[in-house]
Every structure is written in C-alpha cells, then in structure tokens.
Amino acid sequence: MKPRHADLLASLIVYDFDSDTLIAYLNHFMMFYIRTGDRLLGVNTKLDAELSELRACARCEWKGTIKDLTPLARFAHFINAPLHDPNVQMIAECS
C-alpha cells in the first residue's frame, strides 16, 4: 500500500466542495487510517528505540569545547586578541 493522503487532501483544496461533501471526504479519510492503523502500531517501538539511540549519542558541542582546551584554541582570535582579523567587523549596537 502506498499512502497518497497528501494527494487526496491537495485535490480537496483544488475543487470547490460544499461543507457536507468536504466533511464526508474527511470522514472517509479518517476511517481509512483508523482501520489500517493497526498495522502501524509495531512501528512505535522501533521509533522509540531509534529516538533513544539518538538521545544517547547527542552531545553538546559547547560543553565539549569548554572541557577540552584544544578546540577552544580555534576561537582565540575572537577573545581579546591583539591581532586584527579583517574578516571580523565590529558593529556598535549602542552609542
């Protein structure tokens, strides 16, 4: 089965349906997904597992940079460096 719900909903927008016809189509659409949704319930466990993996692998780059001074050195030219960097332009926000 290839879900085509986006195509169906887009086609409803194109045509000028009266409210009763539009509600009937939306009811059919919802009933189809209610009846066929049982096959998708097993997917939730897989999605939860994948999300847990992503959360376990996620890391805060700023926290890592502050703990390890090696990456912090890349930002040295921004921290009160005596050398002028032509790529950095200072803009005064307040006078």
mmCIF file of N, CA and C in Angstrom:
data_model
loop_
_atom_site.group_PDB
_atom_site.id
_atom_site.type_symbol
_atom_site.label_atom_id
_atom_site.label_comp_id
_atom_site.label_asym_id
_atom_site.label_seq_id
_atom_site.Cartn_x
_atom_site.Cartn_y
_atom_site.Cartn_z
ATOM 1 N N MET A 1 0.842 -1.178 0.000
ATOM 2 C CA MET A 1 0.000 0.000 0.000
ATOM 3 C C MET A 1 0.886 1.239 0.000
ATOM 4 N N LYS A 2 0.599 2.178 -0.866
ATOM 5 C CA LYS A 2 1.350 3.428 -0.939
ATOM 6 C C LYS A 2 0.426 4.568 -0.506
ATOM 7 N N PRO A 3 0.648 5.124 0.683
ATOM 8 C CA PRO A 3 -0.240 6.194 1.157
ATOM 9 C C PRO A 3 -0.214 7.392 0.219
ATOM 10 N N ARG A 4 -1.377 7.876 -0.121
ATOM 11 C CA ARG A 4 -1.483 9.029 -1.012
ATOM 12 C C ARG A 4 -2.349 10.105 -0.365
ATOM 13 N N HIS A 5 -2.327 10.164 0.985
ATOM 14 C CA HIS A 5 -3.209 11.091 1.678
ATOM 15 C C HIS A 5 -2.915 12.547 1.330
ATOM 16 N N ALA A 6 -1.648 12.873 1.101
ATOM 17 C CA ALA A 6 -1.327 14.264 0.753
ATOM 18 C C ALA A 6 -1.950 14.635 -0.589
ATOM 19 N N ASP A 7 -1.910 13.694 -1.551
ATOM 20 C CA ASP A 7 -2.529 13.955 -2.853
ATOM 21 C C ASP A 7 -4.035 14.138 -2.706
ATOM 22 N N LEU A 8 -4.645 13.294 -1.881
ATOM 23 C CA LEU A 8 -6.093 13.384 -1.672
ATOM 24 C C LEU A 8 -6.462 14.729 -1.062
ATOM 25 N N LEU A 9 -5.749 15.125 -0.011
ATOM 26 C CA LEU A 9 -6.073 16.393 0.648
ATOM 27 C C LEU A 9 -5.822 17.580 -0.277
ATOM 28 N N ALA A 10 -4.759 17.507 -1.083
ATOM 29 C CA ALA A 10 -4.478 18.593 -2.027
ATOM 30 C C ALA A 10 -5.583 18.691 -3.067
ATOM 31 N N SER A 11 -6.097 17.553 -3.511
ATOM 32 C CA SER A 11 -7.165 17.589 -4.509
ATOM 33 C C SER A 11 -8.450 18.166 -3.921
ATOM 34 N N LEU A 12 -8.657 17.991 -2.625
ATOM 35 C CA LEU A 12 -9.854 18.565 -1.998
ATOM 36 C C LEU A 12 -9.790 20.082 -1.976
ATOM 37 N N ILE A 13 -8.605 20.620 -1.883
ATOM 38 C CA ILE A 13 -8.444 22.071 -1.833
ATOM 39 C C ILE A 13 -8.720 22.681 -3.207
ATOM 40 N N VAL A 14 -8.332 21.964 -4.268
ATOM 41 C CA VAL A 14 -8.485 22.479 -5.627
ATOM 42 C C VAL A 14 -9.949 22.626 -6.011
ATOM 43 N N TYR A 15 -10.761 21.660 -5.631
ATOM 44 C CA TYR A 15 -12.171 21.684 -6.014
ATOM 45 C C TYR A 15 -12.984 22.477 -4.996
ATOM 46 N N ASP A 16 -14.026 23.090 -5.476
ATOM 47 C CA ASP A 16 -14.879 23.901 -4.615
ATOM 48 C C ASP A 16 -16.024 23.036 -4.094
ATOM 49 N N PHE A 17 -15.755 22.267 -3.026
ATOM 50 C CA PHE A 17 -16.761 21.381 -2.439
ATOM 51 C C PHE A 17 -17.604 22.136 -1.426
ATOM 52 N N ASP A 18 -18.847 21.717 -1.315
ATOM 53 C CA ASP A 18 -19.668 22.266 -0.243
ATOM 54 C C ASP A 18 -19.229 21.604 1.069
ATOM 55 N N SER A 19 -19.624 22.152 2.191
ATOM 56 C CA SER A 19 -19.176 21.680 3.501
ATOM 57 C C SER A 19 -19.523 20.213 3.744
ATOM 58 N N ASP A 20 -20.712 19.797 3.351
ATOM 59 C CA ASP A 20 -21.124 18.405 3.592
ATOM 60 C C ASP A 20 -20.248 17.423 2.830
ATOM 61 N N THR A 21 -19.931 17.729 1.572
ATOM 62 C CA THR A 21 -19.074 16.840 0.772
ATOM 63 C C THR A 21 -17.670 16.799 1.356
ATOM 64 N N LEU A 22 -17.153 17.952 1.737
ATOM 65 C CA LEU A 22 -15.817 18.019 2.318
ATOM 66 C C LEU A 22 -15.738 17.206 3.606
ATOM 67 N N ILE A 23 -16.737 17.337 4.464
ATOM 68 C CA ILE A 23 -16.766 16.576 5.721
ATOM 69 C C ILE A 23 -16.864 15.084 5.439
ATOM 70 N N ALA A 24 -17.636 14.701 4.435
ATOM 71 C CA ALA A 24 -17.749 13.282 4.084
ATOM 72 C C ALA A 24 -16.396 12.730 3.636
ATOM 73 N N TYR A 25 -15.675 13.485 2.786
ATOM 74 C CA TYR A 25 -14.349 13.040 2.346
ATOM 75 C C TYR A 25 -13.387 12.924 3.527
ATOM 76 N N LEU A 26 -13.412 13.907 4.409
ATOM 77 C CA LEU A 26 -12.521 13.851 5.577
ATOM 78 C C LEU A 26 -12.874 12.679 6.489
ATOM 79 N N ASN A 27 -14.166 12.378 6.628
ATOM 80 C CA ASN A 27 -14.589 11.216 7.413
ATOM 81 C C ASN A 27 -14.073 9.923 6.795
ATOM 82 N N HIS A 28 -14.169 9.801 5.476
ATOM 83 C CA HIS A 28 -13.653 8.607 4.790
ATOM 84 C C HIS A 28 -12.146 8.481 5.007
ATOM 85 N N PHE A 29 -11.462 9.591 4.881
ATOM 86 C CA PHE A 29 -10.017 9.638 5.080
ATOM 87 C C PHE A 29 -9.648 9.167 6.492
ATOM 88 N N MET A 30 -10.332 9.693 7.492
ATOM 89 C CA MET A 30 -10.044 9.315 8.880
ATOM 90 C C MET A 30 -10.383 7.849 9.146
ATOM 91 N N MET A 31 -11.503 7.376 8.631
ATOM 92 C CA MET A 31 -11.887 5.973 8.846
ATOM 93 C C MET A 31 -10.885 5.015 8.206
ATOM 94 N N PHE A 32 -10.370 5.383 7.036
ATOM 95 C CA PHE A 32 -9.375 4.544 6.383
ATOM 96 C C PHE A 32 -8.155 4.390 7.289
ATOM 97 N N TYR A 33 -7.672 5.498 7.852
ATOM 98 C CA TYR A 33 -6.484 5.422 8.705
ATOM 99 C C TYR A 33 -6.766 4.768 10.044
ATOM 100 N N ILE A 34 -7.978 4.905 10.540
ATOM 101 C CA ILE A 34 -8.327 4.210 11.782
ATOM 102 C C ILE A 34 -8.329 2.702 11.555
ATOM 103 N N ARG A 35 -8.894 2.256 10.441
ATOM 104 C CA ARG A 35 -8.969 0.822 10.150
ATOM 105 C C ARG A 35 -7.629 0.211 9.781
ATOM 106 N N THR A 36 -6.773 0.961 9.120
ATOM 107 C CA THR A 36 -5.485 0.400 8.673
ATOM 108 C C THR A 36 -4.358 0.711 9.647
ATOM 109 N N GLY A 37 -4.638 1.469 10.693
ATOM 110 C CA GLY A 37 -3.594 1.876 11.630
ATOM 111 C C GLY A 37 -3.027 0.756 12.474
ATOM 112 N N ASP A 38 -3.772 -0.342 12.642
ATOM 113 C CA ASP A 38 -3.275 -1.453 13.465
ATOM 114 C C ASP A 38 -1.946 -1.985 12.951
ATOM 115 N N ARG A 39 -1.754 -1.966 11.643
ATOM 116 C CA ARG A 39 -0.503 -2.463 11.070
ATOM 117 C C ARG A 39 0.685 -1.577 11.433
ATOM 118 N N LEU A 40 0.410 -0.335 11.784
ATOM 119 C CA LEU A 40 1.480 0.604 12.076
ATOM 120 C C LEU A 40 1.869 0.639 13.551
ATOM 121 N N LEU A 41 1.114 -0.039 14.411
ATOM 122 C CA LEU A 41 1.382 0.054 15.852
ATOM 123 C C LEU A 41 2.741 -0.489 16.216
ATOM 124 N N GLY A 42 3.202 -1.524 15.536
ATOM 125 C CA GLY A 42 4.523 -2.085 15.828
ATOM 126 C C GLY A 42 5.658 -1.133 15.508
ATOM 127 N N VAL A 43 5.388 -0.136 14.706
ATOM 128 C CA VAL A 43 6.410 0.833 14.321
ATOM 129 C C VAL A 43 6.811 1.710 15.513
ATOM 130 N N ASN A 44 5.890 1.940 16.441
ATOM 131 C CA ASN A 44 6.180 2.824 17.571
ATOM 132 C C ASN A 44 7.364 2.341 18.391
ATOM 133 N N THR A 45 7.449 1.042 18.632
ATOM 134 C CA THR A 45 8.562 0.505 19.409
ATOM 135 C C THR A 45 9.882 0.775 18.708
ATOM 136 N N LYS A 46 9.904 0.571 17.392
ATOM 137 C CA LYS A 46 11.122 0.820 16.617
ATOM 138 C C LYS A 46 11.499 2.302 16.645
ATOM 139 N N LEU A 47 10.504 3.175 16.484
ATOM 140 C CA LEU A 47 10.780 4.614 16.513
ATOM 141 C C LEU A 47 11.278 5.060 17.886
ATOM 142 N N ASP A 48 10.693 4.512 18.950
ATOM 143 C CA ASP A 48 11.156 4.847 20.304
ATOM 144 C C ASP A 48 12.595 4.413 20.506
ATOM 145 N N ALA A 49 12.955 3.229 19.995
ATOM 146 C CA ALA A 49 14.332 2.729 20.129
ATOM 147 C C ALA A 49 15.303 3.627 19.367
ATOM 148 N N GLU A 50 14.927 4.039 18.146
ATOM 149 C CA GLU A 50 15.793 4.920 17.360
ATOM 150 C C GLU A 50 15.966 6.272 18.037
ATOM 151 N N LEU A 51 14.893 6.793 18.615
ATOM 152 C CA LEU A 51 14.972 8.065 19.318
ATOM 153 C C LEU A 51 15.877 7.959 20.541
ATOM 154 N N SER A 52 15.787 6.849 21.257
ATOM 155 C CA SER A 52 16.664 6.635 22.414
ATOM 156 C C SER A 52 18.127 6.593 21.992
ATOM 157 N N GLU A 53 18.406 5.953 20.845
ATOM 158 C CA GLU A 53 19.779 5.915 20.319
ATOM 159 C C GLU A 53 20.279 7.317 20.008
ATOM 160 N N LEU A 54 19.435 8.110 19.371
ATOM 161 C CA LEU A 54 19.832 9.479 19.040
ATOM 162 C C LEU A 54 20.109 10.295 20.292
ATOM 163 N N ARG A 55 19.259 10.125 21.297
ATOM 164 C CA ARG A 55 19.475 10.860 22.550
ATOM 165 C C ARG A 55 20.764 10.432 23.223
ATOM 166 N N ALA A 56 21.084 9.146 23.167
ATOM 167 C CA ALA A 56 22.304 8.645 23.805
ATOM 168 C C ALA A 56 23.552 9.162 23.098
ATOM 169 N N CYS A 57 23.457 9.369 21.783
ATOM 170 C CA CYS A 57 24.613 9.823 21.002
ATOM 171 C C CYS A 57 24.758 11.338 20.982
ATOM 172 N N ALA A 58 23.701 12.045 21.353
ATOM 173 C CA ALA A 58 23.739 13.505 21.286
ATOM 174 C C ALA A 58 24.728 14.057 22.294
ATOM 175 N N ARG A 59 25.414 15.113 21.876
ATOM 176 C CA ARG A 59 26.352 15.766 22.794
ATOM 177 C C ARG A 59 26.315 17.264 22.552
ATOM 178 N N CYS A 60 26.602 17.999 23.578
ATOM 179 C CA CYS A 60 26.655 19.456 23.490
ATOM 180 C C CYS A 60 28.053 19.858 23.037
ATOM 181 N N GLU A 61 28.171 20.429 21.866
ATOM 182 C CA GLU A 61 29.479 20.807 21.339
ATOM 183 C C GLU A 61 30.143 21.888 22.179
ATOM 184 N N TRP A 62 29.351 22.813 22.698
ATOM 185 C CA TRP A 62 29.937 23.875 23.513
ATOM 186 C C TRP A 62 30.497 23.317 24.815
ATOM 187 N N LYS A 63 29.775 22.401 25.427
ATOM 188 C CA LYS A 63 30.254 21.793 26.676
ATOM 189 C C LYS A 63 31.564 21.045 26.426
ATOM 190 N N GLY A 64 31.640 20.324 25.319
ATOM 191 C CA GLY A 64 32.861 19.603 24.963
ATOM 192 C C GLY A 64 34.019 20.548 24.684
ATOM 193 N N THR A 65 33.730 21.682 24.066
ATOM 194 C CA THR A 65 34.776 22.659 23.747
ATOM 195 C C THR A 65 35.341 23.278 25.014
ATOM 196 N N ILE A 66 34.489 23.540 25.981
ATOM 197 C CA ILE A 66 34.961 24.150 27.223
ATOM 198 C C ILE A 66 35.758 23.151 28.056
ATOM 199 N N LYS A 67 35.391 21.867 28.013
ATOM 200 C CA LYS A 67 36.126 20.865 28.786
ATOM 201 C C LYS A 67 37.494 20.560 28.180
ATOM 202 N N ASP A 68 37.615 20.657 26.856
ATOM 203 C CA ASP A 68 38.870 20.338 26.172
ATOM 204 C C ASP A 68 39.394 21.628 25.548
ATOM 205 N N LEU A 69 40.568 22.066 25.957
ATOM 206 C CA LEU A 69 41.103 23.354 25.511
ATOM 207 C C LEU A 69 41.577 23.342 24.061
ATOM 208 N N THR A 70 41.778 22.177 23.477
ATOM 209 C CA THR A 70 42.257 22.115 22.089
ATOM 210 C C THR A 70 41.254 22.769 21.129
ATOM 211 N N PRO A 71 39.971 22.393 21.143
ATOM 212 C CA PRO A 71 39.035 23.082 20.240
ATOM 213 C C PRO A 71 38.842 24.548 20.608
ATOM 214 N N LEU A 72 39.006 24.876 21.877
ATOM 215 C CA LEU A 72 38.830 26.255 22.316
ATOM 216 C C LEU A 72 39.839 27.181 21.638
ATOM 217 N N ALA A 73 41.004 26.667 21.288
ATOM 218 C CA ALA A 73 42.044 27.469 20.637
ATOM 219 C C ALA A 73 41.567 28.012 19.284
ATOM 220 N N ARG A 74 40.629 27.336 18.653
ATOM 221 C CA ARG A 74 40.118 27.817 17.361
ATOM 222 C C ARG A 74 39.400 29.148 17.502
ATOM 223 N N PHE A 75 38.943 29.483 18.702
ATOM 224 C CA PHE A 75 38.192 30.708 18.926
ATOM 225 C C PHE A 75 39.063 31.823 19.502
ATOM 226 N N ALA A 76 40.371 31.603 19.597
ATOM 227 C CA ALA A 76 41.270 32.567 20.249
ATOM 228 C C ALA A 76 41.235 33.932 19.575
ATOM 229 N N HIS A 77 41.096 34.002 18.268
ATOM 230 C CA HIS A 77 41.127 35.303 17.612
ATOM 231 C C HIS A 77 39.894 36.145 17.927
ATOM 232 N N PHE A 78 38.912 35.579 18.571
ATOM 233 C CA PHE A 78 37.740 36.348 18.974
ATOM 234 C C PHE A 78 37.856 36.851 20.414
ATOM 235 N N ILE A 79 38.757 36.283 21.178
ATOM 236 C CA ILE A 79 38.814 36.594 22.607
ATOM 237 C C ILE A 79 39.929 37.609 22.866
ATOM 238 N N ASN A 80 39.615 38.871 22.716
ATOM 239 C CA ASN A 80 40.542 39.964 23.020
ATOM 240 C C ASN A 80 41.916 39.760 22.396
ATOM 241 N N ALA A 81 41.979 39.255 21.190
ATOM 242 C CA ALA A 81 43.264 39.029 20.521
ATOM 243 C C ALA A 81 43.844 40.372 20.078
ATOM 244 N N PRO A 82 45.144 40.525 20.214
ATOM 245 C CA PRO A 82 45.757 41.804 19.811
ATOM 246 C C PRO A 82 45.816 41.956 18.283
ATOM 247 N N LEU A 83 45.763 40.864 17.562
ATOM 248 C CA LEU A 83 45.845 40.940 16.108
ATOM 249 C C LEU A 83 44.473 41.271 15.513
ATOM 250 N N HIS A 84 44.494 42.042 14.438
ATOM 251 C CA HIS A 84 43.258 42.414 13.766
ATOM 252 C C HIS A 84 42.899 41.336 12.746
ATOM 253 N N ASP A 85 41.652 40.904 12.753
ATOM 254 C CA ASP A 85 41.158 39.934 11.777
ATOM 255 C C ASP A 85 40.280 40.698 10.787
ATOM 256 N N PRO A 86 40.702 40.811 9.520
ATOM 257 C CA PRO A 86 39.929 41.589 8.547
ATOM 258 C C PRO A 86 38.556 40.982 8.241
ATOM 259 N N ASN A 87 38.362 39.720 8.580
ATOM 260 C CA ASN A 87 37.076 39.074 8.328
ATOM 261 C C ASN A 87 36.041 39.370 9.402
ATOM 262 N N VAL A 88 36.497 39.929 10.525
ATOM 263 C CA VAL A 88 35.580 40.226 11.632
ATOM 264 C C VAL A 88 35.316 41.720 11.647
ATOM 265 N N GLN A 89 34.059 42.086 11.578
ATOM 266 C CA GLN A 89 33.686 43.503 11.624
ATOM 267 C C GLN A 89 32.902 43.747 12.904
ATOM 268 N N MET A 90 33.345 44.721 13.659
ATOM 269 C CA MET A 90 32.657 45.090 14.888
ATOM 270 C C MET A 90 31.590 46.128 14.566
ATOM 271 N N ILE A 91 30.406 45.905 15.090
ATOM 272 C CA ILE A 91 29.293 46.827 14.880
ATOM 273 C C ILE A 91 28.824 47.297 16.243
ATOM 274 N N ALA A 92 28.864 48.577 16.447
ATOM 275 C CA ALA A 92 28.420 49.147 17.733
ATOM 276 C C ALA A 92 26.903 49.159 17.765
ATOM 277 N N GLU A 93 26.335 48.488 18.732
ATOM 278 C CA GLU A 93 24.883 48.436 18.875
ATOM 279 C C GLU A 93 24.361 49.642 19.642
ATOM 280 N N CYS A 94 25.143 50.131 20.586
ATOM 281 C CA CYS A 94 24.734 51.281 21.397
ATOM 282 C C CYS A 94 25.813 52.337 21.289
ATOM 283 N N SER A 95 25.412 53.591 21.312
ATOM 284 C CA SER A 95 26.421 54.654 21.225
ATOM 285 C C SER A 95 26.688 55.257 22.580
#
